[in-house]
């Protein structure tokens, strides 16, 4: 990038350069550098851009921190003076690159954390900032999703501390997530599910197949999108689910309709089962699903989001149908991949009332 020469600022050891291409607020962007000595060696360090919120005064504080570290015999660390976005990239490159969770965690960070805190220096993010982020999302996102956002930030800081790149406090260490009742109460009847699948089949074969698999196995959209050919065992009728929301692998069992779907697809090892248009992994449910729901009027007159049909309703319907048929909650917990039985207990109210039957049985035994 073409830059002008360094120019002294009114702060000792702080210089600025102007970009000939990069713009900020209609003017050429300004980059701030600092210089200091380690022994007899002169060191130059880029602090950051004005468009990133960096000022000459802040750069001076960074320089003073460097000199303090040098006087204490410590090697100056640059990491604490980077933005959370850059810290997250370092976290991904160093820690997540070898895991299957990188794509999911990147997606969550970009949707929930980056727009609010990504531009801030990691040393400037406070516990209050984190609490405000969590509180502002209540009612918009599920509590579990908010916890994931906070957990991502907490993990980034923990790794920086573990690597010796950051010595401050972790602002996400003790964030409290306000609890709200946002459990979905809506599930589809047999006729509604049949109508929805028929409508999807007319509109998009791919969306129909994805919806059918979710309805018949309880798989999340992200789990279906992450399926590779080797995860589908047609001979045994199993689907191996590895890249899950809670990182717990599990097995889904094929119904006849699901098996027929995969037989038509003919999954190949090393290939994505449901690739996006350009061949990579899908990130979102196709808009076709929402259009089909609207066409059928499944959400007409409903204001409460908990009552509306969304793609996740298919997973909820899968569990609700099983509970209503008397399948034990423990079995449903394992099929859904819930980390605790408490998450599955929301369906308990749909279970057949066995108390009266138990009382009759006891009465017969005591006669």
Tab-separated table of C-alpha atoms in Angstrom:
chain	number	residue	atom	x	y	z
A	1	UNK	CA	0.000	0.000	0.000
A	2	UNK	CA	1.404	3.387	-1.037
A	3	UNK	CA	2.137	5.570	2.002
A	4	UNK	CA	3.662	8.978	2.644
A	5	UNK	CA	6.811	9.300	4.770
A	6	UNK	CA	6.563	9.163	8.547
A	7	UNK	CA	5.865	12.529	10.146
A	8	UNK	CA	6.445	13.349	13.819
A	9	UNK	CA	3.410	14.014	15.981
A	10	UNK	CA	3.372	16.115	19.139
A	11	UNK	CA	3.923	12.929	21.149
A	12	UNK	CA	7.507	11.768	21.601
A	13	UNK	CA	8.265	8.602	19.641
A	14	UNK	CA	4.925	8.660	17.807
A	15	UNK	CA	4.790	9.122	14.041
A	16	UNK	CA	2.030	9.150	11.468
A	17	UNK	CA	1.808	8.115	7.826
A	18	UNK	CA	-0.943	8.906	5.342
A	19	UNK	CA	-2.303	6.323	2.921
A	20	UNK	CA	-2.607	7.308	-0.732
A	21	UNK	CA	-5.419	4.777	-1.311
A	22	UNK	CA	-7.152	4.027	1.971
A	23	UNK	CA	-9.916	6.483	2.961
A	24	UNK	CA	-11.612	7.354	6.247
A	25	UNK	CA	-14.491	9.816	6.569
A	26	UNK	CA	-13.755	11.186	3.107
A	27	UNK	CA	-10.084	11.803	3.776
A	28	UNK	CA	-6.869	9.784	3.438
A	29	UNK	CA	-6.577	7.347	6.341
A	30	UNK	CA	-3.763	7.863	8.850
A	31	UNK	CA	-1.561	5.119	10.285
A	32	UNK	CA	0.253	5.634	13.617
A	33	UNK	CA	3.675	4.120	14.319
A	34	UNK	CA	5.815	4.184	17.431
A	35	UNK	CA	9.556	3.794	17.930
A	36	UNK	CA	11.566	2.834	21.005
A	37	UNK	CA	14.816	1.112	21.867
A	38	UNK	CA	15.582	-2.322	23.214
A	39	UNK	CA	19.193	-1.977	24.292
A	40	UNK	CA	20.947	-0.357	21.364
A	41	UNK	CA	18.409	-1.632	18.825
A	42	UNK	CA	15.810	0.786	17.510
A	43	UNK	CA	12.395	-0.779	17.048
A	44	UNK	CA	9.542	0.452	14.856
A	45	UNK	CA	6.028	-0.781	15.476
A	46	UNK	CA	2.749	-0.114	13.733
A	47	UNK	CA	-0.042	0.589	16.254
A	48	UNK	CA	-2.977	0.974	13.886
A	49	UNK	CA	-5.197	3.152	11.712
A	50	UNK	CA	-7.331	6.135	12.525
A	51	UNK	CA	-10.246	4.273	10.925
A	52	UNK	CA	-9.746	1.569	13.576
A	53	UNK	CA	-10.131	4.112	16.353
A	54	UNK	CA	-6.403	4.640	16.942
A	55	UNK	CA	-5.224	8.132	17.922
A	56	UNK	CA	-1.760	9.632	18.435
A	57	UNK	CA	-2.495	9.774	22.172
A	58	UNK	CA	-3.348	6.085	22.295
A	59	UNK	CA	-0.187	5.268	20.319
A	60	UNK	CA	1.788	7.214	22.933
A	61	UNK	CA	0.270	5.041	25.671
A	62	UNK	CA	1.321	1.937	23.748
A	63	UNK	CA	4.875	3.278	23.477
A	64	UNK	CA	4.976	3.952	27.229
A	65	UNK	CA	3.769	0.379	27.874
A	66	UNK	CA	6.556	-0.927	25.676
A	67	UNK	CA	9.176	1.066	27.538
A	68	UNK	CA	7.785	-0.168	30.866
A	69	UNK	CA	8.050	-3.759	29.685
A	70	UNK	CA	11.618	-3.209	28.485
A	71	UNK	CA	12.616	-1.704	31.847
A	72	UNK	CA	11.191	-4.760	33.625
A	73	UNK	CA	13.223	-7.024	31.365
A	74	UNK	CA	10.181	-8.408	29.583
A	75	UNK	CA	9.959	-8.904	25.851
A	76	UNK	CA	7.378	-6.385	24.603
A	77	UNK	CA	4.136	-8.033	23.538
A	78	UNK	CA	2.167	-6.546	20.692
A	79	UNK	CA	-0.912	-8.724	20.950
A	80	UNK	CA	-2.800	-6.689	23.555
A	81	UNK	CA	-2.799	-3.707	21.220
A	82	UNK	CA	-4.658	-5.450	18.427
A	83	UNK	CA	-8.375	-5.432	17.783
A	84	UNK	CA	-10.638	-8.298	18.792
A	85	UNK	CA	-11.070	-9.100	15.084
A	86	UNK	CA	-7.329	-9.611	14.691
A	87	UNK	CA	-7.149	-11.574	17.947
A	88	UNK	CA	-9.960	-13.820	16.690
A	89	UNK	CA	-8.092	-14.456	13.427
A	90	UNK	CA	-4.992	-15.402	15.436
A	91	UNK	CA	-7.170	-17.696	17.557
A	92	UNK	CA	-8.608	-19.361	14.440
A	93	UNK	CA	-5.242	-19.762	12.750
A	94	UNK	CA	-3.455	-21.119	15.810
A	95	UNK	CA	-6.166	-23.036	17.639
A	96	UNK	CA	-9.217	-23.707	15.453
A	97	UNK	CA	-7.569	-24.537	12.140
A	98	UNK	CA	-7.237	-28.206	13.054
A	99	UNK	CA	-10.816	-28.574	14.316
A	100	UNK	CA	-14.130	-29.186	12.574
A	101	UNK	CA	-15.746	-26.348	14.506
A	102	UNK	CA	-13.959	-23.479	12.769
A	103	UNK	CA	-16.653	-22.827	10.163
A	104	UNK	CA	-19.456	-22.796	12.758
A	105	UNK	CA	-17.544	-20.636	15.254
A	106	UNK	CA	-16.497	-18.185	12.543
A	107	UNK	CA	-20.109	-17.845	11.458
A	108	UNK	CA	-21.298	-17.174	15.020
A	109	UNK	CA	-18.520	-14.656	15.690
A	110	UNK	CA	-19.264	-12.739	12.492
A	111	UNK	CA	-23.003	-12.595	13.170
A	112	UNK	CA	-23.025	-11.799	16.888
A	113	UNK	CA	-19.697	-10.428	18.125
A	114	UNK	CA	-17.887	-8.769	15.235
A	115	UNK	CA	-20.455	-6.013	14.490
A	116	UNK	CA	-20.371	-4.801	18.106
A	117	UNK	CA	-16.893	-5.447	19.508
A	118	UNK	CA	-14.710	-6.568	16.602
A	119	UNK	CA	-13.196	-3.128	15.968
A	120	UNK	CA	-12.203	-2.536	19.609
A	121	UNK	CA	-8.728	-3.096	21.045
A	122	UNK	CA	-8.722	-6.191	23.246
A	123	UNK	CA	-7.227	-4.209	26.134
A	124	UNK	CA	-10.135	-1.749	25.952
A	125	UNK	CA	-13.009	-4.256	26.058
A	126	UNK	CA	-14.478	-4.264	29.552
A	127	UNK	CA	-16.761	-6.574	31.516
A	128	UNK	CA	-19.450	-3.909	31.052
A	129	UNK	CA	-19.008	-4.085	27.250
A	130	UNK	CA	-19.507	-7.844	27.353
A	131	UNK	CA	-22.515	-7.615	29.648
A	132	UNK	CA	-24.110	-4.981	27.417
A	133	UNK	CA	-23.570	-7.231	24.385
A	134	UNK	CA	-25.246	-10.159	26.130
A	135	UNK	CA	-28.128	-8.102	27.516
A	136	UNK	CA	-28.830	-6.373	24.192
A	137	UNK	CA	-29.396	-9.731	22.498
A	138	UNK	CA	-31.968	-11.010	25.000
A	139	UNK	CA	-35.259	-11.464	23.176
A	140	UNK	CA	-33.491	-11.464	19.792
A	141	UNK	CA	-31.383	-14.598	20.248
A	142	UNK	CA	-31.848	-17.752	22.273
A	143	UNK	CA	-30.009	-17.790	25.627
A	144	UNK	CA	-27.875	-20.691	24.380
A	145	UNK	CA	-26.829	-18.657	21.329
A	146	UNK	CA	-25.891	-15.669	23.505
A	147	UNK	CA	-23.827	-17.980	25.704
A	148	UNK	CA	-22.007	-19.213	22.601
A	149	UNK	CA	-21.153	-15.621	21.634
A	150	UNK	CA	-19.759	-14.915	25.101
A	151	UNK	CA	-17.957	-18.266	25.150
A	152	UNK	CA	-16.182	-17.475	21.882
A	153	UNK	CA	-14.822	-14.201	23.284
A	154	UNK	CA	-13.868	-15.916	26.550
A	155	UNK	CA	-11.961	-18.609	24.632
A	156	UNK	CA	-10.058	-16.040	22.556
A	157	UNK	CA	-8.858	-14.231	25.689
A	158	UNK	CA	-8.053	-17.480	27.503
A	159	UNK	CA	-5.860	-18.644	24.638
A	160	UNK	CA	-4.038	-15.307	24.419
A	161	UNK	CA	-3.359	-15.512	28.165
A	162	UNK	CA	-2.261	-19.144	27.874
A	163	UNK	CA	0.134	-18.256	25.055
A	164	UNK	CA	1.596	-15.391	27.092
A	165	UNK	CA	0.385	-12.817	24.576
A	166	UNK	CA	-1.989	-11.029	26.946
A	167	UNK	CA	-1.659	-10.268	30.645
A	168	UNK	CA	-4.904	-8.408	31.330
A	169	UNK	CA	-8.195	-9.747	32.665
A	170	UNK	CA	-10.678	-11.709	30.607
A	171	UNK	CA	-13.747	-9.446	30.233
A	172	UNK	CA	-15.992	-12.420	29.428
A	173	UNK	CA	-15.063	-14.389	32.528
A	174	UNK	CA	-18.247	-13.882	34.576
A	175	UNK	CA	-20.969	-12.628	32.262
A	176	UNK	CA	-24.518	-13.427	33.319
A	177	UNK	CA	-27.053	-14.223	30.614
A	178	UNK	CA	-30.555	-13.017	31.555
A	179	UNK	CA	-32.960	-15.934	31.235
A	180	UNK	CA	-36.136	-15.552	29.204
A	181	UNK	CA	-38.764	-18.077	28.215
A	182	UNK	CA	-38.179	-18.415	24.492
A	183	UNK	CA	-38.820	-22.142	24.121
A	184	UNK	CA	-40.726	-22.791	20.930
A	185	UNK	CA	-44.221	-24.119	21.535
A	186	UNK	CA	-45.167	-24.782	17.920
A	187	UNK	CA	-44.851	-28.147	16.259
A	188	UNK	CA	-46.444	-29.380	13.057
A	189	UNK	CA	-49.376	-31.729	12.819
A	190	UNK	CA	-49.069	-34.676	10.435
A	191	UNK	CA	-51.178	-32.899	7.835
A	192	UNK	CA	-49.213	-29.625	8.138
A	193	UNK	CA	-45.915	-31.480	7.763
A	194	UNK	CA	-47.227	-33.332	4.715
A	195	UNK	CA	-48.451	-30.109	3.081
A	196	UNK	CA	-45.136	-28.369	3.767
A	197	UNK	CA	-43.064	-31.176	2.285
A	198	UNK	CA	-45.321	-31.317	-0.797
A	199	UNK	CA	-44.965	-27.551	-1.286
A	200	UNK	CA	-41.187	-27.719	-0.900
A	201	UNK	CA	-40.940	-30.609	-3.339
A	202	UNK	CA	-42.725	-28.515	-5.971
A	203	UNK	CA	-40.379	-25.576	-5.384
A	204	UNK	CA	-36.925	-27.066	-4.727
A	205	UNK	CA	-35.819	-30.700	-4.541
A	206	UNK	CA	-32.769	-29.820	-2.426
A	207	UNK	CA	-34.802	-27.869	0.131
A	208	UNK	CA	-37.372	-30.663	0.233
A	209	UNK	CA	-34.685	-33.243	0.939
A	210	UNK	CA	-33.041	-31.131	3.663
A	211	UNK	CA	-36.409	-30.541	5.343
A	212	UNK	CA	-37.425	-34.186	5.156
A	213	UNK	CA	-34.139	-35.311	6.755
A	214	UNK	CA	-34.571	-32.825	9.611
A	215	UNK	CA	-38.191	-33.853	10.211
A	216	UNK	CA	-37.356	-37.579	10.199
A	217	UNK	CA	-34.083	-37.477	12.190
A	218	UNK	CA	-34.213	-34.321	14.315
A	219	UNK	CA	-30.983	-33.041	12.768
A	220	UNK	CA	-30.214	-29.332	12.903
A	221	UNK	CA	-29.821	-27.447	9.622
A	222	UNK	CA	-26.110	-26.885	10.329
A	223	UNK	CA	-25.621	-30.630	10.901
A	224	UNK	CA	-27.245	-31.473	7.585
A	225	UNK	CA	-25.212	-28.807	5.788
A	226	UNK	CA	-22.008	-30.272	7.254
A	227	UNK	CA	-22.656	-33.827	6.060
A	228	UNK	CA	-19.965	-35.446	3.941
A	229	UNK	CA	-20.464	-38.583	1.859
A	230	UNK	CA	-18.570	-40.723	4.366
A	231	UNK	CA	-21.022	-39.697	7.131
A	232	UNK	CA	-23.857	-41.554	5.388
A	233	UNK	CA	-23.962	-45.329	5.912
A	234	UNK	CA	-26.706	-46.613	3.645
A	235	UNK	CA	-26.029	-50.288	4.305
A	236	UNK	CA	-26.620	-49.876	8.062
A	237	UNK	CA	-29.094	-47.013	7.853
A	238	UNK	CA	-26.979	-44.663	9.995
A	239	UNK	CA	-25.975	-41.016	9.673
A	240	UNK	CA	-22.832	-40.105	11.607
A	241	UNK	CA	-23.134	-36.541	12.906
A	242	UNK	CA	-19.753	-35.071	13.870
A	243	UNK	CA	-19.836	-31.271	13.568
A	244	UNK	CA	-22.572	-30.598	16.121
A	245	UNK	CA	-23.577	-27.474	18.016
A	246	UNK	CA	-22.292	-28.814	21.332
A	247	UNK	CA	-19.362	-30.744	19.814
A	248	UNK	CA	-20.887	-34.095	20.876
A	249	UNK	CA	-20.922	-36.646	18.059
A	250	UNK	CA	-23.966	-38.878	17.672
A	251	UNK	CA	-25.755	-41.216	15.259
A	252	UNK	CA	-29.070	-40.531	13.517
A	253	UNK	CA	-31.204	-43.392	12.238
A	254	UNK	CA	-32.731	-43.391	8.767
A	255	UNK	CA	-36.421	-43.851	8.147
A	256	UNK	CA	-37.389	-45.468	4.843
A	257	UNK	CA	-38.004	-42.011	3.355
A	258	UNK	CA	-34.587	-40.756	4.469
A	259	UNK	CA	-32.862	-43.853	3.102
A	260	UNK	CA	-34.632	-43.383	-0.242
A	261	UNK	CA	-33.515	-39.725	-0.272
A	262	UNK	CA	-29.857	-40.658	0.191
A	263	UNK	CA	-30.106	-43.452	-2.368
A	264	UNK	CA	-31.295	-40.867	-4.906
A	265	UNK	CA	-28.449	-38.497	-3.967
A	266	UNK	CA	-25.744	-41.211	-4.007
A	267	UNK	CA	-23.327	-39.496	-1.553
A	268	UNK	CA	-19.633	-39.868	-2.372
A	269	UNK	CA	-16.811	-39.955	0.193
A	270	UNK	CA	-14.936	-36.666	0.335
A	271	UNK	CA	-17.839	-34.713	-1.139
A	272	UNK	CA	-20.381	-32.429	0.544
A	273	UNK	CA	-23.835	-34.030	0.451
A	274	UNK	CA	-25.700	-30.719	0.126
A	275	UNK	CA	-23.196	-28.231	-1.334
A	276	UNK	CA	-23.975	-24.564	-1.845
A	277	UNK	CA	-24.158	-23.089	-5.336
A	278	UNK	CA	-20.383	-22.639	-5.611
A	279	UNK	CA	-19.556	-26.041	-4.172
A	280	UNK	CA	-18.700	-25.042	-0.603
A	281	UNK	CA	-20.686	-25.599	2.610
A	282	UNK	CA	-24.101	-23.995	2.974
A	283	UNK	CA	-24.436	-21.386	5.705
A	284	UNK	CA	-28.185	-20.696	5.710
A	285	UNK	CA	-31.489	-22.421	5.064
A	286	UNK	CA	-32.685	-21.628	1.518
A	287	UNK	CA	-35.268	-18.825	1.260
A	288	UNK	CA	-37.494	-21.381	-0.449
A	289	UNK	CA	-38.435	-22.743	2.978
A	290	UNK	CA	-39.763	-19.396	4.215
A	291	UNK	CA	-41.640	-18.797	0.960
A	292	UNK	CA	-43.314	-22.200	1.220
A	293	UNK	CA	-44.388	-21.510	4.813
A	294	UNK	CA	-45.825	-18.172	3.729
A	295	UNK	CA	-47.670	-19.697	0.785
A	296	UNK	CA	-49.334	-22.239	3.095
A	297	UNK	CA	-50.239	-19.555	5.634
A	298	UNK	CA	-48.691	-21.491	8.507
A	299	UNK	CA	-47.716	-18.276	10.305
A	300	UNK	CA	-50.732	-16.149	9.447
A	301	UNK	CA	-51.980	-14.087	12.383
A	302	UNK	CA	-49.133	-15.121	14.689
A	303	UNK	CA	-47.152	-12.397	16.487
A	304	UNK	CA	-45.185	-14.474	19.009
A	305	UNK	CA	-42.025	-15.815	17.361
A	306	UNK	CA	-42.251	-18.929	19.534
A	307	UNK	CA	-45.424	-19.912	17.683
A	308	UNK	CA	-44.076	-19.379	14.172
A	309	UNK	CA	-42.889	-22.120	11.852
A	310	UNK	CA	-39.192	-21.888	11.027
A	311	UNK	CA	-36.782	-24.581	9.861
A	312	UNK	CA	-35.941	-25.510	13.470
A	313	UNK	CA	-39.641	-26.331	13.930
A	314	UNK	CA	-38.943	-29.556	12.019
A	315	UNK	CA	-36.509	-30.709	14.716
A	316	UNK	CA	-38.994	-29.644	17.375
A	317	UNK	CA	-41.745	-31.573	15.590
A	318	UNK	CA	-39.578	-34.713	15.408
A	319	UNK	CA	-39.154	-34.657	19.194
A	320	UNK	CA	-42.772	-33.735	19.898
A	321	UNK	CA	-44.139	-36.596	17.823
A	322	UNK	CA	-41.887	-39.093	19.591
A	323	UNK	CA	-42.865	-37.837	23.049
A	324	UNK	CA	-46.566	-37.967	22.212
A	325	UNK	CA	-46.098	-41.636	21.272
A	326	UNK	CA	-44.545	-42.412	24.656
A	327	UNK	CA	-40.860	-42.617	23.687
A	328	UNK	CA	-38.751	-42.072	26.862
A	329	UNK	CA	-37.175	-38.611	27.246
A	330	UNK	CA	-33.735	-40.170	27.720
A	331	UNK	CA	-33.956	-41.784	24.282
A	332	UNK	CA	-35.101	-38.512	22.721
A	333	UNK	CA	-32.228	-36.684	24.437
A	334	UNK	CA	-29.756	-39.049	22.757
A	335	UNK	CA	-31.432	-38.747	19.358
A	336	UNK	CA	-31.422	-34.933	19.519
A	337	UNK	CA	-27.891	-34.732	20.903
A	338	UNK	CA	-28.903	-32.636	23.921
A	339	UNK	CA	-26.024	-32.321	26.381
A	340	UNK	CA	-28.393	-32.505	29.380
A	341	UNK	CA	-31.804	-34.069	29.974
A	342	UNK	CA	-33.016	-30.657	31.154
A	343	UNK	CA	-33.034	-29.443	27.545
A	344	UNK	CA	-35.267	-32.358	26.559
A	345	UNK	CA	-37.686	-31.936	29.453
A	346	UNK	CA	-39.421	-29.060	27.662
A	347	UNK	CA	-41.252	-31.776	25.701
A	348	UNK	CA	-42.464	-33.606	28.822
A	349	UNK	CA	-45.843	-31.828	28.806
A	350	UNK	CA	-46.637	-33.574	25.521
A	351	UNK	CA	-46.113	-37.061	26.944
A	352	UNK	CA	-49.180	-39.272	27.546
A	353	UNK	CA	-50.353	-39.129	31.149
A	354	UNK	CA	-49.200	-42.432	32.649
A	355	UNK	CA	-50.104	-41.629	36.270
A	356	UNK	CA	-53.704	-42.870	36.083
A	357	UNK	CA	-52.583	-46.059	34.332
A	358	UNK	CA	-49.942	-46.608	37.035
A	359	UNK	CA	-52.556	-46.144	39.772
A	360	UNK	CA	-54.839	-48.731	38.156
A	361	UNK	CA	-51.933	-51.167	37.882
A	362	UNK	CA	-51.029	-50.682	41.542
A	363	UNK	CA	-54.677	-51.212	42.551
A	364	UNK	CA	-54.726	-54.535	40.683
A	365	UNK	CA	-51.502	-55.681	42.353
A	366	UNK	CA	-52.846	-54.915	45.824
A	367	UNK	CA	-56.143	-56.761	45.418
